[in-house]
Tab-separated table of N, CA and C in Angstrom:
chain	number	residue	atom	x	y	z
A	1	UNK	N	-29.758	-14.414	-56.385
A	1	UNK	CA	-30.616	-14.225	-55.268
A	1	UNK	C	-31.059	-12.769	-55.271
A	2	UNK	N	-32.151	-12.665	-55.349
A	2	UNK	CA	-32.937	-11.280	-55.046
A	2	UNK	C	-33.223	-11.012	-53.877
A	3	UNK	N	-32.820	-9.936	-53.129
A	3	UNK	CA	-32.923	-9.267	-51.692
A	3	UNK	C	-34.476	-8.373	-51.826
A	4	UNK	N	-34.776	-7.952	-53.140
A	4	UNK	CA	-35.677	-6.972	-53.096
A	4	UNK	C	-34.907	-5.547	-52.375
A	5	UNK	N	-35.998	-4.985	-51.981
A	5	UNK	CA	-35.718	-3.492	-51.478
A	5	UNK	C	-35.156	-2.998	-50.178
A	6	UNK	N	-34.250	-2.950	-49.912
A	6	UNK	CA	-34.173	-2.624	-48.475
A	6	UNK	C	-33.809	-0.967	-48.106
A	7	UNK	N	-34.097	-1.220	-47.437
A	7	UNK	CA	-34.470	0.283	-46.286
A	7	UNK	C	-32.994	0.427	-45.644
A	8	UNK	N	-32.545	1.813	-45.428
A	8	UNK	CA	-31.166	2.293	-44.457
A	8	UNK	C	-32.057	2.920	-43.150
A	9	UNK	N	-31.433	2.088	-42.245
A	9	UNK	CA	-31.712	2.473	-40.773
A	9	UNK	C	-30.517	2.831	-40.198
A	10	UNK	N	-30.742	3.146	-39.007
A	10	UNK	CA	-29.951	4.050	-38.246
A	10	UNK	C	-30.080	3.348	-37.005
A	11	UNK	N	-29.111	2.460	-36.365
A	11	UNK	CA	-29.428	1.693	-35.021
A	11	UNK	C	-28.737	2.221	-34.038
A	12	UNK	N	-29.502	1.752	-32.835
A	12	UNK	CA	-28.471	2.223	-31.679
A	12	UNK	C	-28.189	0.950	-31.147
A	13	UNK	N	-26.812	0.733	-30.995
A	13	UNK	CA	-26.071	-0.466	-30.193
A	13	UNK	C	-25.748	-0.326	-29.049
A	14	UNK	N	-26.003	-1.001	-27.982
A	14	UNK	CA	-26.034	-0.890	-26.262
A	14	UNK	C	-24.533	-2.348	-26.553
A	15	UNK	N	-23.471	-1.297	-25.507
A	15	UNK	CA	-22.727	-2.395	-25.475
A	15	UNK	C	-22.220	-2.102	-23.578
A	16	UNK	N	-22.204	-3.183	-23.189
A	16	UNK	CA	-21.981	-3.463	-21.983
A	16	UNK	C	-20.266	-2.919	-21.699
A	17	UNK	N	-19.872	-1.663	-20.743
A	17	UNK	CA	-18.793	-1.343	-21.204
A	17	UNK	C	-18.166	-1.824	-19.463
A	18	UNK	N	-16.764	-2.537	-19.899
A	18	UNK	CA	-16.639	-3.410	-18.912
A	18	UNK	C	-15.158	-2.204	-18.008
A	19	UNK	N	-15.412	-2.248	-16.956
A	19	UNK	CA	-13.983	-1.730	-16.273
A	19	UNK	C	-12.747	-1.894	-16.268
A	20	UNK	N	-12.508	-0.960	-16.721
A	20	UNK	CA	-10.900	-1.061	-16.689
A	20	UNK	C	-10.239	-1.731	-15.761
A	21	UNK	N	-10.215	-1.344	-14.855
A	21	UNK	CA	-9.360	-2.416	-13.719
A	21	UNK	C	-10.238	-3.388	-12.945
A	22	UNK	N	-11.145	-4.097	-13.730
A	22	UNK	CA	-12.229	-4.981	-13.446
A	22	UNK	C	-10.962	-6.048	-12.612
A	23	UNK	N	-9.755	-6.517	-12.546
A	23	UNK	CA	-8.895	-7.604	-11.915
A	23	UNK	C	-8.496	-6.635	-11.121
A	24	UNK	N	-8.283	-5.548	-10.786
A	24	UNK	CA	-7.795	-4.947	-9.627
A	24	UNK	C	-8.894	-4.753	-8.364
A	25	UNK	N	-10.285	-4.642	-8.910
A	25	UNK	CA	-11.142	-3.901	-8.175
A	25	UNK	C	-11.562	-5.897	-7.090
A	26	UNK	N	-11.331	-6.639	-8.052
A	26	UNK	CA	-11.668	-7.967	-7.482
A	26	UNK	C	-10.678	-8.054	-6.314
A	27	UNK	N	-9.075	-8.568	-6.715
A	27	UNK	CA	-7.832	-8.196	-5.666
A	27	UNK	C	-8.659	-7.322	-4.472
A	28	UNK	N	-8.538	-6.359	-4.555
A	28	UNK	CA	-8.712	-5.493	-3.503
A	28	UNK	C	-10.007	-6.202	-2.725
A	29	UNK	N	-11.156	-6.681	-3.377
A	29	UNK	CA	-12.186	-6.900	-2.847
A	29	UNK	C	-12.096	-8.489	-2.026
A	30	UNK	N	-11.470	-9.278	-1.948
A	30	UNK	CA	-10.728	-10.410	-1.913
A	30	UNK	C	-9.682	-10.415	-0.363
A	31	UNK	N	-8.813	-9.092	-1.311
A	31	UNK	CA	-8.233	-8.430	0.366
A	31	UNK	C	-8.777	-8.020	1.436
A	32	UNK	N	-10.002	-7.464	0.952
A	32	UNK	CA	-10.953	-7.186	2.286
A	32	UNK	C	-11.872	-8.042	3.060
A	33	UNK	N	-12.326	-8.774	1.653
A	33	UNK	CA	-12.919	-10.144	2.645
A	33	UNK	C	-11.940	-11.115	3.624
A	34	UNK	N	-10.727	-10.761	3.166
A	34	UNK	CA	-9.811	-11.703	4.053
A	34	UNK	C	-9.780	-11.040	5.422
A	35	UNK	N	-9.553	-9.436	5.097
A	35	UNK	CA	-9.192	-8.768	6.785
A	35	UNK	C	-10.320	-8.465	7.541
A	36	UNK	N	-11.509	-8.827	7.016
A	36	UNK	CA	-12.862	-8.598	7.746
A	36	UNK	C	-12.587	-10.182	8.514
A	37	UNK	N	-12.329	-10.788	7.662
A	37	UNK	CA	-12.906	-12.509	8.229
A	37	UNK	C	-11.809	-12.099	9.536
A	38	UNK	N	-10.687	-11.992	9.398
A	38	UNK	CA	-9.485	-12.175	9.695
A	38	UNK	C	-9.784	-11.527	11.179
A	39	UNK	N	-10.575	-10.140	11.365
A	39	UNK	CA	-10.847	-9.006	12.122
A	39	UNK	C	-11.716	-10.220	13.441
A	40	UNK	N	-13.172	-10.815	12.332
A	40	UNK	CA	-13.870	-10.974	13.272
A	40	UNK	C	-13.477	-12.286	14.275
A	41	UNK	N	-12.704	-13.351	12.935
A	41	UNK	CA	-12.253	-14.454	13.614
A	41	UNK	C	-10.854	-14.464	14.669
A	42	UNK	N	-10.427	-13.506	15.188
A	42	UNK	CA	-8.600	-13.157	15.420
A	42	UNK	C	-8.759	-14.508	16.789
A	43	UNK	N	-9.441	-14.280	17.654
A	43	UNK	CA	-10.097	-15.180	19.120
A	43	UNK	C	-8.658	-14.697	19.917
A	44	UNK	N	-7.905	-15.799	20.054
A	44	UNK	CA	-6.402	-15.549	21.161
A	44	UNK	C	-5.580	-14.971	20.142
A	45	UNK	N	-5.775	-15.298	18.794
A	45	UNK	CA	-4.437	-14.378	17.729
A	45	UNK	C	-4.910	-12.990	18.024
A	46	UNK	N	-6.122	-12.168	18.598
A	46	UNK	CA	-6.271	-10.806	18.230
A	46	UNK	C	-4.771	-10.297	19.148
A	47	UNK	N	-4.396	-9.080	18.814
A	47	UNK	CA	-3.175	-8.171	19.571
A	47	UNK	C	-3.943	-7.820	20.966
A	48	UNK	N	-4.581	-7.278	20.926
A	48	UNK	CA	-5.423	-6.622	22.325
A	48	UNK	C	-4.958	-7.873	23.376
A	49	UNK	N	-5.693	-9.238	23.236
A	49	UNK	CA	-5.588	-10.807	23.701
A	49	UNK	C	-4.183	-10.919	24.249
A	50	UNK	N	-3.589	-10.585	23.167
A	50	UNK	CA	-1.997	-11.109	23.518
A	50	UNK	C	-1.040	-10.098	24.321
A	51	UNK	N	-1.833	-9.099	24.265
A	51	UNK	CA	-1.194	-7.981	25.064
A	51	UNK	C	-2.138	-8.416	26.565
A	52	UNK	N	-2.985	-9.146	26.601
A	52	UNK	CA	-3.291	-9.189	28.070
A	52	UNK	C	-4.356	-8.248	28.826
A	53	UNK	N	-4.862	-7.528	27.400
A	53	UNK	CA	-6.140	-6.402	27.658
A	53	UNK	C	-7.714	-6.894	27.066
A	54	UNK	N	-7.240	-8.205	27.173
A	54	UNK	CA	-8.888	-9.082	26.974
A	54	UNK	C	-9.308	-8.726	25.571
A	55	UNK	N	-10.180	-9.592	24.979
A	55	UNK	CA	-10.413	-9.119	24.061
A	55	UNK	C	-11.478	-8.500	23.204
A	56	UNK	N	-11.365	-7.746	22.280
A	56	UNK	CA	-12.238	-6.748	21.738
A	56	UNK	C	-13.161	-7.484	20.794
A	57	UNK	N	-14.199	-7.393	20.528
A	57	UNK	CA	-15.533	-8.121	20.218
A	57	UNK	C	-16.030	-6.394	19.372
A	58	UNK	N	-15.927	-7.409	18.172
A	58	UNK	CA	-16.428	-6.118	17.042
A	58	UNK	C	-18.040	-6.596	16.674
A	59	UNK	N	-18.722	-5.569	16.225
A	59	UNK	CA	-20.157	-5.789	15.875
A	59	UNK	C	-20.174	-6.074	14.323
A	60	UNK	N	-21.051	-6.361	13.981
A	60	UNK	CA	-21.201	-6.543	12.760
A	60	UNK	C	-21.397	-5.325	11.545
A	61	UNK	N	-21.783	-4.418	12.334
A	61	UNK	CA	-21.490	-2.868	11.621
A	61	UNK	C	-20.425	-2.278	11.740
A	62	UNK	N	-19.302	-2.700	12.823
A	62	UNK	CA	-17.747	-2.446	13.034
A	62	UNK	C	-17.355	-3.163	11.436
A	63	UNK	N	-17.291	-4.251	11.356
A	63	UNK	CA	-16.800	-4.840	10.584
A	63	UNK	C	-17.331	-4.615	9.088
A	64	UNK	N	-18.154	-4.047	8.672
A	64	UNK	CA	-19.097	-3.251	7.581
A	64	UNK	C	-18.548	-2.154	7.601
A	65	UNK	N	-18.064	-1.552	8.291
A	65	UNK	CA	-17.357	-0.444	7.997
A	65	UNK	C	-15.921	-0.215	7.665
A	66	UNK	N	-15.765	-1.051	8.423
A	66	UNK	CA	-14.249	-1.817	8.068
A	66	UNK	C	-13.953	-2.247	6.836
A	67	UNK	N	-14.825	-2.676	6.488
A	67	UNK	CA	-14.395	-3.640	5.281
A	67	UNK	C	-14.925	-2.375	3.469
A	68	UNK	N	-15.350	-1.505	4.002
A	68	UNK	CA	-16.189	-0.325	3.057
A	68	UNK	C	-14.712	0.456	3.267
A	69	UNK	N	-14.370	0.568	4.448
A	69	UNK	CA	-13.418	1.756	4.573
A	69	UNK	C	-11.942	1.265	3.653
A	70	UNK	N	-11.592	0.231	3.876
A	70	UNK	CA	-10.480	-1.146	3.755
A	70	UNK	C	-10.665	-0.528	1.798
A	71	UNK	N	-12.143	-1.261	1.272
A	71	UNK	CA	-12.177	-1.331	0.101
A	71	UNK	C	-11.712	0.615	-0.189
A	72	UNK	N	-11.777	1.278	0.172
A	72	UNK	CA	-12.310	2.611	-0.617
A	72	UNK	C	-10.500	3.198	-0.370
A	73	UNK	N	-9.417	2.777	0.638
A	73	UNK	CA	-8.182	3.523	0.705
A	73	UNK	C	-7.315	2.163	0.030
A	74	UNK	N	-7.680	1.080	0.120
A	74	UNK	CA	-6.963	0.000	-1.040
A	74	UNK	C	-6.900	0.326	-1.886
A	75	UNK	N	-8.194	0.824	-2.581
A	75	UNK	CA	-8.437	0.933	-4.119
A	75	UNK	C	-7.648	2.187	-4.711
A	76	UNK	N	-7.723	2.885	-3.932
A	76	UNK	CA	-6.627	4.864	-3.877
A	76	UNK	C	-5.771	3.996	-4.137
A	77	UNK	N	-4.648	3.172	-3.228
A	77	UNK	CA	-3.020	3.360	-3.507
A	77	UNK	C	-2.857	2.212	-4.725
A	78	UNK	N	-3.936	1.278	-4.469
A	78	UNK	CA	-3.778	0.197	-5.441
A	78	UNK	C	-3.591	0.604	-7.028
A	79	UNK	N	-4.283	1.880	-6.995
A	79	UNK	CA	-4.498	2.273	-8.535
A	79	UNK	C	-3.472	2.364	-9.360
A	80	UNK	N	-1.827	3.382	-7.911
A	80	UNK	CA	-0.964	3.527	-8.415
A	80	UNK	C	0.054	2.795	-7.908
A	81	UNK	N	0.596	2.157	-7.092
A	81	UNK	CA	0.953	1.016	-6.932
A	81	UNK	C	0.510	-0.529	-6.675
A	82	UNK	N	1.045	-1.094	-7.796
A	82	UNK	CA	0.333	-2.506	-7.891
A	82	UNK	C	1.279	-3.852	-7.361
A	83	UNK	N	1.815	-3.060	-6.421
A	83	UNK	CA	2.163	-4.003	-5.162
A	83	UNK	C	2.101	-3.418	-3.768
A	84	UNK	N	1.731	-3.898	-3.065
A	84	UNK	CA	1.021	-3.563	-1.412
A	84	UNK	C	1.557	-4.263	-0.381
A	85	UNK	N	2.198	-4.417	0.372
A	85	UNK	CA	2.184	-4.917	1.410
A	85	UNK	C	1.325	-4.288	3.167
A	86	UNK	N	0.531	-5.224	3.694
A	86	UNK	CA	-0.129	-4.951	4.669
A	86	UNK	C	0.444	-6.137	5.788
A	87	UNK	N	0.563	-5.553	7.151
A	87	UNK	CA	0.822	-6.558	7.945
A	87	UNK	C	0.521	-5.835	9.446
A	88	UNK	N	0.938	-7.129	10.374
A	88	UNK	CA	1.328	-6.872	11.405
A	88	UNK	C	1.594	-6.974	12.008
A	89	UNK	N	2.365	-6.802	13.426
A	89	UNK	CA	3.191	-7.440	14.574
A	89	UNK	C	2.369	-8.372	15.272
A	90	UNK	N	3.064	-9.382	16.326
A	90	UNK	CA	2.144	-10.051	17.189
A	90	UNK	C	2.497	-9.140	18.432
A	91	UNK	N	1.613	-9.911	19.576
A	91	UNK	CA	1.233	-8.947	20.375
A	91	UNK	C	2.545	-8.382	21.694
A	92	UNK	N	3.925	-9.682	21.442
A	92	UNK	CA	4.807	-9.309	22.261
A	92	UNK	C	5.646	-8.112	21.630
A	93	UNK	N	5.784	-7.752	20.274
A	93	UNK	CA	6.451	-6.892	19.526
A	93	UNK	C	5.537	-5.332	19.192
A	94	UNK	N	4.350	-5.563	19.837
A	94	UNK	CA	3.415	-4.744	19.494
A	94	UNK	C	3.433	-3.381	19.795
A	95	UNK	N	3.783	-3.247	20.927
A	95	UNK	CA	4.330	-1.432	21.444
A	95	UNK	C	5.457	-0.804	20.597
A	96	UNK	N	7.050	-1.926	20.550
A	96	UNK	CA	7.488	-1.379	19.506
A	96	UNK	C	7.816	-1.089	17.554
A	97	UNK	N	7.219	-1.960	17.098
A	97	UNK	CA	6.400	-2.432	16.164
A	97	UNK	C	5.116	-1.639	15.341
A	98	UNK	N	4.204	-2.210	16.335
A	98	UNK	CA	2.871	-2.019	15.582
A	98	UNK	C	2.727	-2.580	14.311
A	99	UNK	N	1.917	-1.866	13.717
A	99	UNK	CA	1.448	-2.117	12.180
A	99	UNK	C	1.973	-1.327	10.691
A	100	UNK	N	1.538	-1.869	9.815
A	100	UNK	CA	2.133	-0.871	8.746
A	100	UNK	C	1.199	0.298	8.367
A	101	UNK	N	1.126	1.597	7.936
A	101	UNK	CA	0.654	2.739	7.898
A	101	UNK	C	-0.577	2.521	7.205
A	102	UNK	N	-0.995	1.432	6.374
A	102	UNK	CA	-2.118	1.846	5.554
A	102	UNK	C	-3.162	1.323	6.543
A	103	UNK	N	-3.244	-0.107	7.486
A	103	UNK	CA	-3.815	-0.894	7.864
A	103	UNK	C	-3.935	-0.374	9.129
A	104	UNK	N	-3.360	1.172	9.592
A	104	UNK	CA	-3.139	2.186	10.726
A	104	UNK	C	-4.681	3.701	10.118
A	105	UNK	N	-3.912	3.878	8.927
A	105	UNK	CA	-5.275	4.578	8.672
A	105	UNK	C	-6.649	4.009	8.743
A	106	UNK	N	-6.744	2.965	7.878
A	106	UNK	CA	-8.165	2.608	7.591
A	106	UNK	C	-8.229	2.298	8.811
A	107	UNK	N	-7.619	1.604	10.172
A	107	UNK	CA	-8.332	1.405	11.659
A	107	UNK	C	-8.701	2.809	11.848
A	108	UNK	N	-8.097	3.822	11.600
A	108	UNK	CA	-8.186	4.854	12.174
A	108	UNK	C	-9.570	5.886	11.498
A	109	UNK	N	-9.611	5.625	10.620
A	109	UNK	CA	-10.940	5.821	9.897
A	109	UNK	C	-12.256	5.595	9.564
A	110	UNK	N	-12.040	4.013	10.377
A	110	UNK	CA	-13.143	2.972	10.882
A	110	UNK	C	-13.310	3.347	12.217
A	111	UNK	N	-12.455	3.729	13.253
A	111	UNK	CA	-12.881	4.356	14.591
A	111	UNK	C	-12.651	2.992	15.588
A	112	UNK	N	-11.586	2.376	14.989
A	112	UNK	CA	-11.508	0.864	15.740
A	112	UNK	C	-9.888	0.737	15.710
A	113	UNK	N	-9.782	0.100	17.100
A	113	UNK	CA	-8.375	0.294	17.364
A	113	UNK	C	-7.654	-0.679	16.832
A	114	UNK	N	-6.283	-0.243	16.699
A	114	UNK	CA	-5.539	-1.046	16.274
A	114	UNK	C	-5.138	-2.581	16.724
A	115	UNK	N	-5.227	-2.937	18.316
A	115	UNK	CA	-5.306	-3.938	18.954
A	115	UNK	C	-6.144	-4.789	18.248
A	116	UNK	N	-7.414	-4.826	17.806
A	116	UNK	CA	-8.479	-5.775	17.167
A	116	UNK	C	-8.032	-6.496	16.423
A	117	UNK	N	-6.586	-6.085	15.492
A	117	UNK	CA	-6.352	-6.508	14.429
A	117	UNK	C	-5.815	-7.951	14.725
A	118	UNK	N	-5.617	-9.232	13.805
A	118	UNK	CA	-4.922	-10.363	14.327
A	118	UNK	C	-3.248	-10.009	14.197
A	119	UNK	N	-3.283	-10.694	14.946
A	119	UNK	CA	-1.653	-10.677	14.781
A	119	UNK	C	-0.518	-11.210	14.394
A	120	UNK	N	0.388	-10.930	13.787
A	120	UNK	CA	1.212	-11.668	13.005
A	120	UNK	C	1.242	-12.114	11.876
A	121	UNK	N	0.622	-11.117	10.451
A	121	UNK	CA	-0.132	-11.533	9.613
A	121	UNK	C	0.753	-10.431	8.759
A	122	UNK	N	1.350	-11.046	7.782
A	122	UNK	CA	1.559	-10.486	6.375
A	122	UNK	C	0.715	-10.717	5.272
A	123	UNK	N	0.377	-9.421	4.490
A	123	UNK	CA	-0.191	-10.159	3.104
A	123	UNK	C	0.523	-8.813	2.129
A	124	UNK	N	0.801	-9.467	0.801
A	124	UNK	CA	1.347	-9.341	-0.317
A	124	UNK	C	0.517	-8.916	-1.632
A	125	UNK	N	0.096	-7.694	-1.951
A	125	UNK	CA	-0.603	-7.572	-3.161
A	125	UNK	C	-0.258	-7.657	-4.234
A	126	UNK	N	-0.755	-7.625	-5.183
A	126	UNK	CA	0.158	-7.327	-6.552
A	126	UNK	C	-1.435	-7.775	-7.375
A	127	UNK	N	-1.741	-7.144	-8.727
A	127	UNK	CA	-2.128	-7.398	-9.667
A	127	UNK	C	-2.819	-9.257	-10.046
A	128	UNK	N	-1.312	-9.622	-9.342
A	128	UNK	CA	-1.654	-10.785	-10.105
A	128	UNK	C	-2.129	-11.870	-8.904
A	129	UNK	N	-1.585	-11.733	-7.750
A	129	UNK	CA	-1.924	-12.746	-6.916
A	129	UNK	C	-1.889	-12.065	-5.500
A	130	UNK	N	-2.582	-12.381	-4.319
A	130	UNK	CA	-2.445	-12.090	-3.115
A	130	UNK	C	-1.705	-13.283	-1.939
A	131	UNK	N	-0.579	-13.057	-1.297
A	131	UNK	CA	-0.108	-14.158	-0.432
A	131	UNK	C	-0.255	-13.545	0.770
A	132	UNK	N	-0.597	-14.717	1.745
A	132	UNK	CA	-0.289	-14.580	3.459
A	132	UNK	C	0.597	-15.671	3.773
A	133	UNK	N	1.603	-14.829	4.371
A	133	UNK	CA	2.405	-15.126	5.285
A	133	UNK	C	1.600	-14.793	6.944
A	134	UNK	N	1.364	-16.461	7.517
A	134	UNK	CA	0.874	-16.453	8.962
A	134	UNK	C	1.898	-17.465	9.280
A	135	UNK	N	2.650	-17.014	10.566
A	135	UNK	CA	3.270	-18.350	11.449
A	135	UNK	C	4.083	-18.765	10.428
A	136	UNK	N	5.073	-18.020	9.615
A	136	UNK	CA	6.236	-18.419	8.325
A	136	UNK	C	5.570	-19.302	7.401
A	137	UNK	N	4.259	-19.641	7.521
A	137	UNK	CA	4.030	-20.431	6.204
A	137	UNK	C	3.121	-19.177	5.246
A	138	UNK	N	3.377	-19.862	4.045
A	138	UNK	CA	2.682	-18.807	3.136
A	138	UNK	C	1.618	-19.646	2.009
A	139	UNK	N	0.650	-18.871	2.079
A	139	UNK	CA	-0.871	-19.471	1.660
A	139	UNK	C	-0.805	-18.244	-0.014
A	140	UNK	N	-1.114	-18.494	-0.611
A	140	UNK	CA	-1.698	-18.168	-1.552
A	140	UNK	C	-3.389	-17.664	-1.995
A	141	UNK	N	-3.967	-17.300	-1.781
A	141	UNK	CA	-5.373	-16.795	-1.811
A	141	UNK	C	-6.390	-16.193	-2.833
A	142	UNK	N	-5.132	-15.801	-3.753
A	142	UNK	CA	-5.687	-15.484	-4.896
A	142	UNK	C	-4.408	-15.483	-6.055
A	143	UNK	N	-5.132	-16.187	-7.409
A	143	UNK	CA	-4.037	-15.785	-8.421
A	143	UNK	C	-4.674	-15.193	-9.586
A	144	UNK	N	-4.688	-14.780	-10.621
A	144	UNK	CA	-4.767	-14.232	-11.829
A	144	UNK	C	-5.825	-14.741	-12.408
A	145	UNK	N	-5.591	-16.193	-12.461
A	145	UNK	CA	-5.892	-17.322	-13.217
A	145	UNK	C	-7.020	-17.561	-12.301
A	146	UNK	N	-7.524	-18.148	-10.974
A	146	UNK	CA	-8.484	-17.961	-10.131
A	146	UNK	C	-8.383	-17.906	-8.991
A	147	UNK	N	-9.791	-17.750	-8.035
A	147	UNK	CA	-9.487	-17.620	-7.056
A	147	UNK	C	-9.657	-18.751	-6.104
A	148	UNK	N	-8.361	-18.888	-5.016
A	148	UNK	CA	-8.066	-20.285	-4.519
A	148	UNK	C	-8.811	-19.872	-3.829
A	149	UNK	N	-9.486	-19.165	-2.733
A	149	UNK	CA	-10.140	-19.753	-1.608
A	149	UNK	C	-11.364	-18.820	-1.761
């Protein structure tokens, strides 16, 4: 087989360069859609409610900020620990109690009080899967492999 003459070129190859923690940045993003939903839907579960101080009605730019603020201090601790726990008291345990420190900043950074939050809500990070614990049962929400809900 004869090729004949060919020519040396010099190409440039475009390669799509994919993120490193492309499964972490999802997790986290997953976690936030849960505590936004979680924020706007709380109704009688919100803390404020159950404490008996009526309840707090977030806007839709509350919750946009929330959920920007949520993604941007997740993603900080997530980087270096790749297990998380976020939770929080219900509303009779709530004065002495409260919440856990990360889910205390980002309210606090969003400019929205801690009461809004629902109550009684564990969730579990890790790399590989996200669980909630609501009311002792535990849901699964995300695994490795895909995402359940």
């Amino acid at each position: 087989m004869n090729l004949g003459k060919t020519n040396s070129k010099k190409v440039l190859a475009v390669f799509e360069k994919r993120k490193k923690n492309e499964q972490v940045d999802e997790v986290v993003v997953i976690a936030a859609d849960y505590w936004t939903d979680a924020l706007a839907n709380a109704g009688e579960n919100q803390i404020s409610y159950q404490l008996g101080k009526g309840m707090i009605n977030l806007s839709e730019k509350d919750l946009i900020k929330f959920k920007k603020n949520f993604i941007s201090f997740i993603s900080k601790i997530f980087s270096q620990h790749r297990d998380i726990m976020l939770w929080t008291s219900d509303g009779k345990h709530f004065e002495k109690i409260g919440t856990d420190g990360y889910l205390a900043a980002i309210m606090k950074s969003s400019n929205l009080p801690l009461t809004c939050l629902p109550s009684d809500v564990c969730m579990r990070m890790t790399d590989e899967e996200i669980v909630i614990e609501n009311n002792l049962e535990q849901e699964i929400i995300y695994t490795a492999l895909k995402r359940v809900k």
